[in-house]
Amino acid sequence: MESKNIDHLFRHHSGKMVSVLTRIFGLKHLDLIEDAVQDTFLKASLSWRLKQPKNPEAWLTQSAKHRVIDIFRKLKTERNLLPNLTQGTHAIAINDLFLDNEIEDAQLRMIFTACHPKLDARDRISFALKTVSGFSTKEIASALLTKENTIKKRLSRARKSIQKADLKFNIPQGKMLYDRLESVMEVLYLVFNEGFHSNTKEQLIRTDLCGEAMRLCQLLLKQKTMRFPKVYALFALMCFHSSRLDAKINSENQLLDLKNQDRSLWHLPLIELGNTMMNKAVETDEFSSYHYEAAIAAEHFRAKTFEATNWDKISQWYEALYQLQPMPSHLLTLAVICIQNGNYKKANTYFEQLNPKDLEQRAYLYYAAKADYYAEINDLKNALKHIEKALETVTNVLERGFLEKKKSNWLKEEL
């Protein structure tokens, strides 16, 4: 079996396995559980070279469970505390935990545990991305725009905090549920974004991550107690963005910006589902950042062509979003919108408020946008200077190709 298929399975099933096994063995054994899951996938990558099992997920889950049991049996301190997990009522109860609805329950428990207020806010997100969605430290660093060593420290702190606070593996109720839901949604948003615009070298779009984020968001909406406007808005946003995935890259594996996308490839059923979710999201006057982002995405669908885009309306939504979330990425987008509107003076005021370092691994987006700004005001010398800086910092192959094509066109114009 190809390693990329193992990676695909790991992405889809590691969070499920860690969650179910944690429900069986407890949070205090989380390190052992994660090691067992890693070992299981390593074993699969070796043993499946010749023949893949009929049910890969069941094979992985059973192997991970047995691996954990083996580890526990080797630990003398745990030996007397370990129930007989292979026969009798314990075995029946454990097998029930691998039913689909129980797996979903275990994952909800895990993500709410990861977002517990007794964990540092920065540590919660890193820990959730690791345990629920199987992110590597490098992927987490990319999603959170920070360094890998920082992520390793955050993961270590989170585990220690869980042990120290003796957290329970459950789903909160009432106001506690509502308050913690914010962190849960932030994690799902980051997972989706890493899929929609990945910072990995070879892949720009990772549909498995988009699908995983949408699946987890649907898990929230299955629970009557979690059907809040902001959850509907987040799911609407995911639907809107997912509808454009097929149009982002052409048949020659080249990245296409919004202006050059074939809008007939935008997936109408997902747009309609997004509209349905958005209607539910605006039944009250409670508006979140997800409401504004979904409204921005919806504006693009209203325009039949790129030229017909209502940039004033989009700018209005982004201004509201920035007031709610004063983030560097929003300032950069506002600058880009001003370039589209031909308001170059205002665009420059946004650029002046930005430091490329604030965007960490995505600093190339600043340089690329600044290059577009200079190109629009017919300063090709500075445009080429900034596109070079963008090329120095971009890591994704498709984005590099997109920027090189733009650079090539400008060089021709300069000649």
Coordinates of C-alpha atoms in Angstrom, one line a residue:
M1 CA 0.0 0.0 0.0
E2 CA 1.4 3.4 -0.9
S3 CA 2.6 5.7 1.9
K4 CA 0.2 8.5 0.8
N5 CA -2.7 6.1 1.4
I6 CA -1.4 5.4 4.9
D7 CA -1.1 9.2 5.4
H8 CA -4.6 9.6 4.2
L9 CA -5.8 6.9 6.7
F10 CA -3.8 8.5 9.5
R11 CA -5.4 11.9 8.8
H12 CA -8.9 10.4 8.8
H13 CA -8.6 7.9 11.6
S14 CA -5.9 8.8 14.1
G15 CA -8.1 11.3 15.9
K16 CA -10.9 8.8 16.2
M17 CA -8.5 6.1 17.5
V18 CA -6.9 8.4 20.0
S19 CA -10.3 9.6 21.2
V20 CA -11.8 6.1 21.7
L21 CA -8.7 4.7 23.3
T22 CA -8.6 7.6 25.7
R23 CA -12.2 7.0 26.7
I24 CA -11.2 3.4 27.4
F25 CA -7.9 3.9 29.2
G26 CA -8.2 7.5 30.5
L27 CA -6.5 10.8 29.9
K28 CA -3.6 10.0 32.2
H29 CA -2.4 7.5 29.6
L30 CA -2.6 9.8 26.6
D31 CA 1.1 9.7 25.9
L32 CA 1.0 5.9 25.7
I33 CA -2.1 6.0 23.5
E34 CA -0.6 8.5 21.0
D35 CA 2.6 6.4 20.9
A36 CA 0.5 3.2 20.3
V37 CA -1.4 4.9 17.4
Q38 CA 1.8 6.0 15.8
D39 CA 3.3 2.5 16.2
T40 CA 0.1 1.1 14.6
F41 CA 0.4 3.2 11.5
L42 CA 4.1 2.4 11.3
K43 CA 3.2 -1.3 11.5
A44 CA 0.6 -0.8 8.8
S45 CA 3.0 0.9 6.5
L46 CA 5.2 -2.2 6.7
S47 CA 2.6 -5.0 6.7
W48 CA 0.3 -3.6 4.1
R49 CA 3.0 -3.5 1.4
L50 CA 1.9 -6.8 0.0
K51 CA -1.8 -7.0 1.0
Q52 CA -4.2 -4.5 2.5
P53 CA -6.9 -5.7 5.0
K54 CA -10.5 -5.7 3.9
N55 CA -11.4 -3.1 6.6
P56 CA -8.3 -0.9 7.2
E57 CA -9.9 1.3 9.8
A58 CA -11.0 -1.7 12.0
W59 CA -7.6 -3.3 11.6
L60 CA -5.9 0.0 12.7
T61 CA -8.2 0.5 15.7
Q62 CA -7.9 -3.1 16.9
S63 CA -4.1 -3.0 16.5
A64 CA -3.8 0.2 18.4
K65 CA -6.0 -1.1 21.2
H66 CA -3.9 -4.3 21.5
R67 CA -0.7 -2.2 21.4
V68 CA -1.8 -0.1 24.3
I69 CA -2.8 -3.2 26.3
D70 CA 0.7 -4.8 25.6
I71 CA 2.4 -1.6 26.8
F72 CA 0.3 -1.6 30.0
R73 CA 1.1 -5.2 30.7
K74 CA 4.8 -4.4 30.6
L75 CA 4.4 -1.7 33.2
K76 CA 4.4 -3.3 36.6
T77 CA 2.8 -0.3 38.2
E78 CA -0.2 -0.6 36.0
R79 CA -0.6 -4.3 36.0
N80 CA -2.9 -4.7 38.9
L81 CA -5.1 -1.8 37.8
L82 CA -5.7 -3.2 34.3
P83 CA -9.1 -4.9 33.8
N84 CA -9.4 -7.9 31.6
L85 CA -10.1 -6.2 28.3
T86 CA -10.2 -9.3 26.1
Q87 CA -13.2 -11.2 27.6
G88 CA -16.4 -10.8 29.6
T89 CA -18.3 -7.6 30.3
H90 CA -15.3 -5.4 29.8
A91 CA -14.8 -6.6 26.3
I92 CA -18.5 -6.1 25.4
A93 CA -18.5 -2.6 26.8
I94 CA -15.3 -1.7 24.9
N95 CA -16.5 -3.2 21.7
D96 CA -19.6 -1.0 22.0
L97 CA -17.4 2.1 22.2
F98 CA -16.3 1.4 18.6
L99 CA -19.8 1.9 17.2
D100 CA -20.1 4.9 15.0
N101 CA -22.2 7.0 17.4
E102 CA -19.8 6.2 20.3
I103 CA -16.8 7.2 18.2
E104 CA -18.5 10.5 17.5
D105 CA -19.2 10.9 21.2
A106 CA -15.5 10.1 22.0
Q107 CA -14.3 12.7 19.5
L108 CA -16.6 15.4 20.9
R109 CA -15.3 14.6 24.4
M110 CA -11.7 14.9 23.1
I111 CA -12.1 18.2 21.4
F112 CA -13.9 19.7 24.4
T113 CA -11.2 18.3 26.7
A114 CA -8.6 19.9 24.5
C115 CA -10.3 23.2 24.7
H116 CA -10.7 23.2 28.5
P117 CA -10.3 26.6 30.2
K118 CA -7.7 25.1 32.6
L119 CA -5.4 24.8 29.6
D120 CA -3.6 27.9 28.3
A121 CA -5.5 29.4 25.3
R122 CA -2.5 29.0 23.0
D123 CA -1.9 25.4 24.2
R124 CA -5.5 24.4 23.7
I125 CA -5.5 24.9 19.9
S126 CA -2.2 23.1 19.4
F127 CA -3.3 20.2 21.5
A128 CA -6.6 19.9 19.8
L129 CA -5.0 20.0 16.3
K130 CA -2.7 17.2 17.4
T131 CA -5.1 14.9 19.2
V132 CA -8.3 15.4 17.2
S133 CA -7.0 15.9 13.7
G134 CA -3.6 14.2 13.8
F135 CA -1.6 17.3 12.8
S136 CA 2.2 17.1 12.9
T137 CA 4.1 19.7 14.9
K138 CA 5.1 21.2 11.5
E139 CA 1.5 21.5 10.3
I140 CA 0.4 23.0 13.6
A141 CA 3.2 25.6 13.4
S142 CA 2.1 26.4 9.8
A143 CA -1.6 26.8 10.8
L144 CA -0.8 29.0 13.8
L145 CA 2.0 31.0 12.1
T146 CA 4.6 30.1 14.7
K147 CA 7.8 28.0 15.2
E148 CA 7.9 24.2 15.6
N149 CA 9.8 24.4 18.9
T150 CA 7.1 26.7 20.2
I151 CA 4.4 24.1 19.3
K152 CA 6.4 21.3 21.0
K153 CA 6.5 23.3 24.2
R154 CA 2.8 24.0 24.0
L155 CA 1.9 20.4 23.5
S156 CA 4.1 19.4 26.5
R157 CA 2.5 22.1 28.6
A158 CA -1.0 21.0 27.6
R159 CA -0.3 17.4 28.6
K160 CA 1.1 18.5 32.0
S161 CA -1.8 20.7 32.6
I162 CA -4.3 17.9 31.9
Q163 CA -2.5 15.6 34.4
K164 CA -2.2 18.3 37.1
A165 CA -5.8 19.4 36.8
D166 CA -7.0 15.8 36.5
L167 CA -9.4 16.8 33.8
K168 CA -12.5 14.7 33.1
F169 CA -13.1 13.2 29.6
N170 CA -16.5 14.6 29.1
I171 CA -18.7 17.2 27.3
P172 CA -19.5 20.4 29.3
Q173 CA -23.1 21.5 29.9
G174 CA -24.9 24.9 30.0
K175 CA -22.9 28.1 30.0
M176 CA -19.6 26.1 30.2
L177 CA -20.5 24.4 26.9
Y178 CA -21.2 27.7 25.2
D179 CA -18.0 29.3 26.5
R180 CA -15.8 26.4 25.5
L181 CA -17.5 26.1 22.1
E182 CA -15.5 29.2 20.9
S183 CA -12.2 27.4 21.2
V184 CA -13.6 24.3 19.6
M185 CA -14.8 26.3 16.6
E186 CA -11.4 28.0 16.3
V187 CA -9.7 24.6 16.0
L188 CA -12.2 23.5 13.3
Y189 CA -11.6 26.7 11.5
L190 CA -7.9 26.3 11.5
V191 CA -8.2 22.7 10.3
F192 CA -10.4 23.8 7.4
N193 CA -8.0 26.7 6.5
E194 CA -5.0 24.4 6.4
G195 CA -6.9 22.3 3.9
F196 CA -8.2 25.2 1.8
H197 CA -4.9 26.9 1.6
S198 CA -2.2 24.6 2.8
N199 CA 1.3 25.7 3.7
T200 CA 2.9 22.4 2.8
K201 CA 5.4 22.3 0.0
E202 CA 3.8 20.2 -2.7
Q203 CA 0.0 20.5 -2.0
L204 CA -2.0 23.7 -2.0
I205 CA -5.4 22.1 -1.4
R206 CA -5.9 19.2 1.0
T207 CA -9.5 18.1 0.6
D208 CA -9.2 15.5 3.4
L209 CA -8.6 18.3 5.9
C210 CA -11.5 20.4 4.6
G211 CA -13.7 17.3 4.8
E212 CA -12.5 16.5 8.3
A213 CA -13.3 20.0 9.6
M214 CA -16.7 19.9 8.0
R215 CA -17.4 16.4 9.5
L216 CA -16.5 17.6 13.0
C217 CA -18.6 20.8 12.5
Q218 CA -21.5 18.6 11.5
L219 CA -20.9 16.6 14.7
L220 CA -21.6 19.8 16.7
L221 CA -24.7 20.5 14.7
K222 CA -26.1 17.0 15.4
Q223 CA -26.3 18.0 19.1
K224 CA -29.4 20.2 19.8
T225 CA -27.5 21.9 22.6
M226 CA -24.8 23.1 20.2
R227 CA -26.9 24.6 17.4
F228 CA -25.9 28.2 18.0
P229 CA -25.9 30.8 15.2
K230 CA -22.1 31.0 15.1
V231 CA -21.8 27.2 14.5
Y232 CA -24.2 27.5 11.6
A233 CA -22.2 30.4 10.3
L234 CA -19.0 28.4 10.5
F235 CA -20.5 25.5 8.6
A236 CA -21.9 27.9 6.0
L237 CA -18.4 29.4 5.5
M238 CA -16.9 25.9 5.0
C239 CA -19.6 25.1 2.5
F240 CA -19.0 28.3 0.5
H241 CA -15.2 27.8 0.4
S242 CA -15.4 24.1 -0.4
S243 CA -17.7 24.9 -3.4
R244 CA -14.7 26.6 -5.1
L245 CA -12.1 23.9 -4.5
D246 CA -12.4 22.4 -8.0
A247 CA -11.8 25.8 -9.6
K248 CA -8.7 26.8 -7.7
I249 CA -6.3 24.7 -9.8
N250 CA -6.5 24.1 -13.6
S251 CA -5.9 21.0 -15.6
E252 CA -2.2 21.9 -15.9
N253 CA -1.9 21.9 -12.1
Q254 CA -1.5 25.7 -12.0
L255 CA -3.0 27.9 -9.3
L256 CA -5.8 30.2 -10.4
D257 CA -6.8 33.3 -8.5
L258 CA -10.4 34.4 -8.0
K259 CA -10.2 36.5 -11.2
N260 CA -9.3 33.6 -13.4
Q261 CA -11.4 30.9 -12.0
D262 CA -14.0 29.2 -14.1
R263 CA -17.1 30.0 -12.1
S264 CA -19.1 27.3 -13.8
L265 CA -17.0 24.8 -11.8
W266 CA -18.2 26.3 -8.5
H267 CA -20.3 23.5 -6.8
L268 CA -23.9 24.7 -6.7
P269 CA -25.2 22.1 -4.1
L270 CA -22.6 23.3 -1.6
I271 CA -23.4 26.9 -2.2
E272 CA -27.1 26.1 -1.6
L273 CA -26.3 24.2 1.6
G274 CA -24.2 27.2 2.7
N275 CA -27.1 29.5 2.0
T276 CA -29.4 27.3 4.1
M277 CA -27.0 27.3 7.0
M278 CA -26.5 31.0 6.7
N279 CA -30.3 31.5 6.9
K280 CA -30.2 29.6 10.2
A281 CA -27.2 31.6 11.3
V282 CA -28.9 35.0 11.0
E283 CA -32.1 34.1 12.9
T284 CA -30.8 36.2 15.8
D285 CA -28.8 39.4 16.0
E286 CA -25.7 37.5 17.4
F287 CA -23.0 37.9 14.7
S288 CA -19.6 36.3 15.0
S289 CA -16.4 36.5 12.9
Y290 CA -17.7 33.5 11.0
H291 CA -20.9 35.4 10.0
Y292 CA -18.8 38.2 8.4
E293 CA -16.4 35.8 6.6
A294 CA -19.4 33.8 5.3
A295 CA -21.0 37.1 4.1
I296 CA -17.8 38.0 2.3
A297 CA -17.7 34.6 0.6
A298 CA -21.4 34.9 -0.4
E299 CA -20.7 38.3 -2.1
H300 CA -18.4 36.5 -4.5
F301 CA -21.2 34.1 -5.5
R302 CA -23.5 37.0 -6.1
A303 CA -21.2 38.4 -8.8
K304 CA -21.5 36.6 -12.1
T305 CA -18.1 37.8 -13.1
F306 CA -15.0 39.0 -11.2
E307 CA -15.5 42.5 -12.7
A308 CA -19.0 42.6 -11.2
T309 CA -17.8 42.0 -7.7
N310 CA -19.2 44.5 -5.1
W311 CA -15.8 45.4 -3.6
D312 CA -17.4 48.2 -1.5
K313 CA -19.7 45.7 0.2
I314 CA -16.8 43.3 0.8
S315 CA -14.7 46.1 2.2
Q316 CA -17.6 46.9 4.6
W317 CA -17.7 43.3 5.8
Y318 CA -13.9 43.2 6.3
E319 CA -13.9 46.4 8.2
A320 CA -16.5 44.9 10.6
L321 CA -14.5 41.8 10.8
Y322 CA -11.3 43.7 11.6
Q323 CA -13.1 45.6 14.4
L324 CA -14.1 42.2 15.8
Q325 CA -10.7 40.5 15.1
P326 CA -7.8 43.0 14.6
M327 CA -5.5 40.6 12.9
P328 CA -2.7 41.3 10.4
S329 CA -4.2 39.0 7.8
H330 CA -7.4 41.1 7.8
L331 CA -5.4 44.3 7.3
L332 CA -3.6 42.7 4.4
T333 CA -6.9 41.7 2.8
L334 CA -8.3 45.2 3.2
A335 CA -5.2 46.5 1.3
V336 CA -5.9 44.0 -1.5
I337 CA -9.5 45.1 -1.7
C338 CA -8.4 48.7 -2.0
I339 CA -6.1 47.7 -4.9
Q340 CA -9.1 46.1 -6.6
N341 CA -11.1 49.3 -6.1
G342 CA -8.3 51.4 -7.4
N343 CA -8.0 53.2 -4.0
Y344 CA -4.2 53.0 -4.0
K345 CA -3.6 55.7 -1.4
K346 CA -5.8 53.8 1.2
A347 CA -4.2 50.5 0.3
N348 CA -0.8 52.0 1.2
T349 CA -2.1 53.1 4.6
Y350 CA -3.0 49.5 5.3
F351 CA 0.4 48.3 4.1
E352 CA 2.1 50.9 6.4
Q353 CA 0.4 49.3 9.4
L354 CA 1.7 45.9 8.6
N355 CA 5.0 44.1 9.4
P356 CA 5.6 41.0 7.2
K357 CA 7.0 39.2 10.2
D358 CA 3.6 39.3 11.8
L359 CA 2.4 36.9 9.1
E360 CA 5.2 34.4 10.0
Q361 CA 5.2 31.6 7.3
R362 CA 2.8 33.5 5.2
A363 CA 4.9 36.7 4.9
Y364 CA 5.1 36.0 1.2
L365 CA 1.5 37.1 0.9
Y366 CA 2.4 40.6 2.1
Y367 CA 5.2 40.9 -0.5
A368 CA 3.0 39.5 -3.3
A369 CA 0.2 41.9 -2.5
K370 CA 2.7 44.8 -2.3
A371 CA 4.1 43.7 -5.7
D372 CA 0.5 43.9 -7.1
Y373 CA 0.2 47.4 -5.6
Y374 CA 3.3 48.7 -7.3
A375 CA 2.3 47.0 -10.6
E376 CA -1.1 48.8 -10.5
I377 CA 0.6 52.2 -10.0
N378 CA 3.0 51.4 -12.9
D379 CA 6.1 51.1 -10.7
L380 CA 7.3 47.8 -12.2
K381 CA 10.8 48.1 -10.7
N382 CA 9.4 47.9 -7.1
A383 CA 6.8 45.4 -8.2
L384 CA 9.6 43.0 -9.4
K385 CA 11.6 43.8 -6.2
H386 CA 8.7 42.7 -4.0
I387 CA 7.8 39.6 -6.1
E388 CA 11.4 38.5 -5.7
K389 CA 10.9 38.8 -1.9
A390 CA 7.7 36.8 -2.2
L391 CA 9.5 34.1 -4.1
E392 CA 12.3 33.9 -1.5
T393 CA 9.7 33.1 1.3
V394 CA 7.0 31.1 -0.4
T395 CA 7.3 27.3 0.1
N396 CA 4.4 25.8 -1.8
V397 CA 5.2 24.7 -5.4
L398 CA 1.9 25.8 -6.9
E399 CA 2.1 29.3 -5.4
R400 CA 5.7 29.6 -6.5
G401 CA 4.6 28.8 -10.0
F402 CA 1.8 31.4 -9.8
L403 CA 4.2 34.1 -8.6
E404 CA 6.9 33.2 -11.2
K405 CA 4.3 33.5 -14.0
K406 CA 3.3 37.0 -12.7
K407 CA 7.0 38.0 -12.5
S408 CA 7.5 36.8 -16.1
N409 CA 4.6 38.8 -17.4
W410 CA 5.9 42.0 -15.6
L411 CA 9.4 41.4 -17.1
K412 CA 7.9 41.3 -20.6
E413 CA 6.0 44.6 -19.9
E414 CA 9.2 46.2 -18.6
L415 CA 11.0 45.3 -21.9

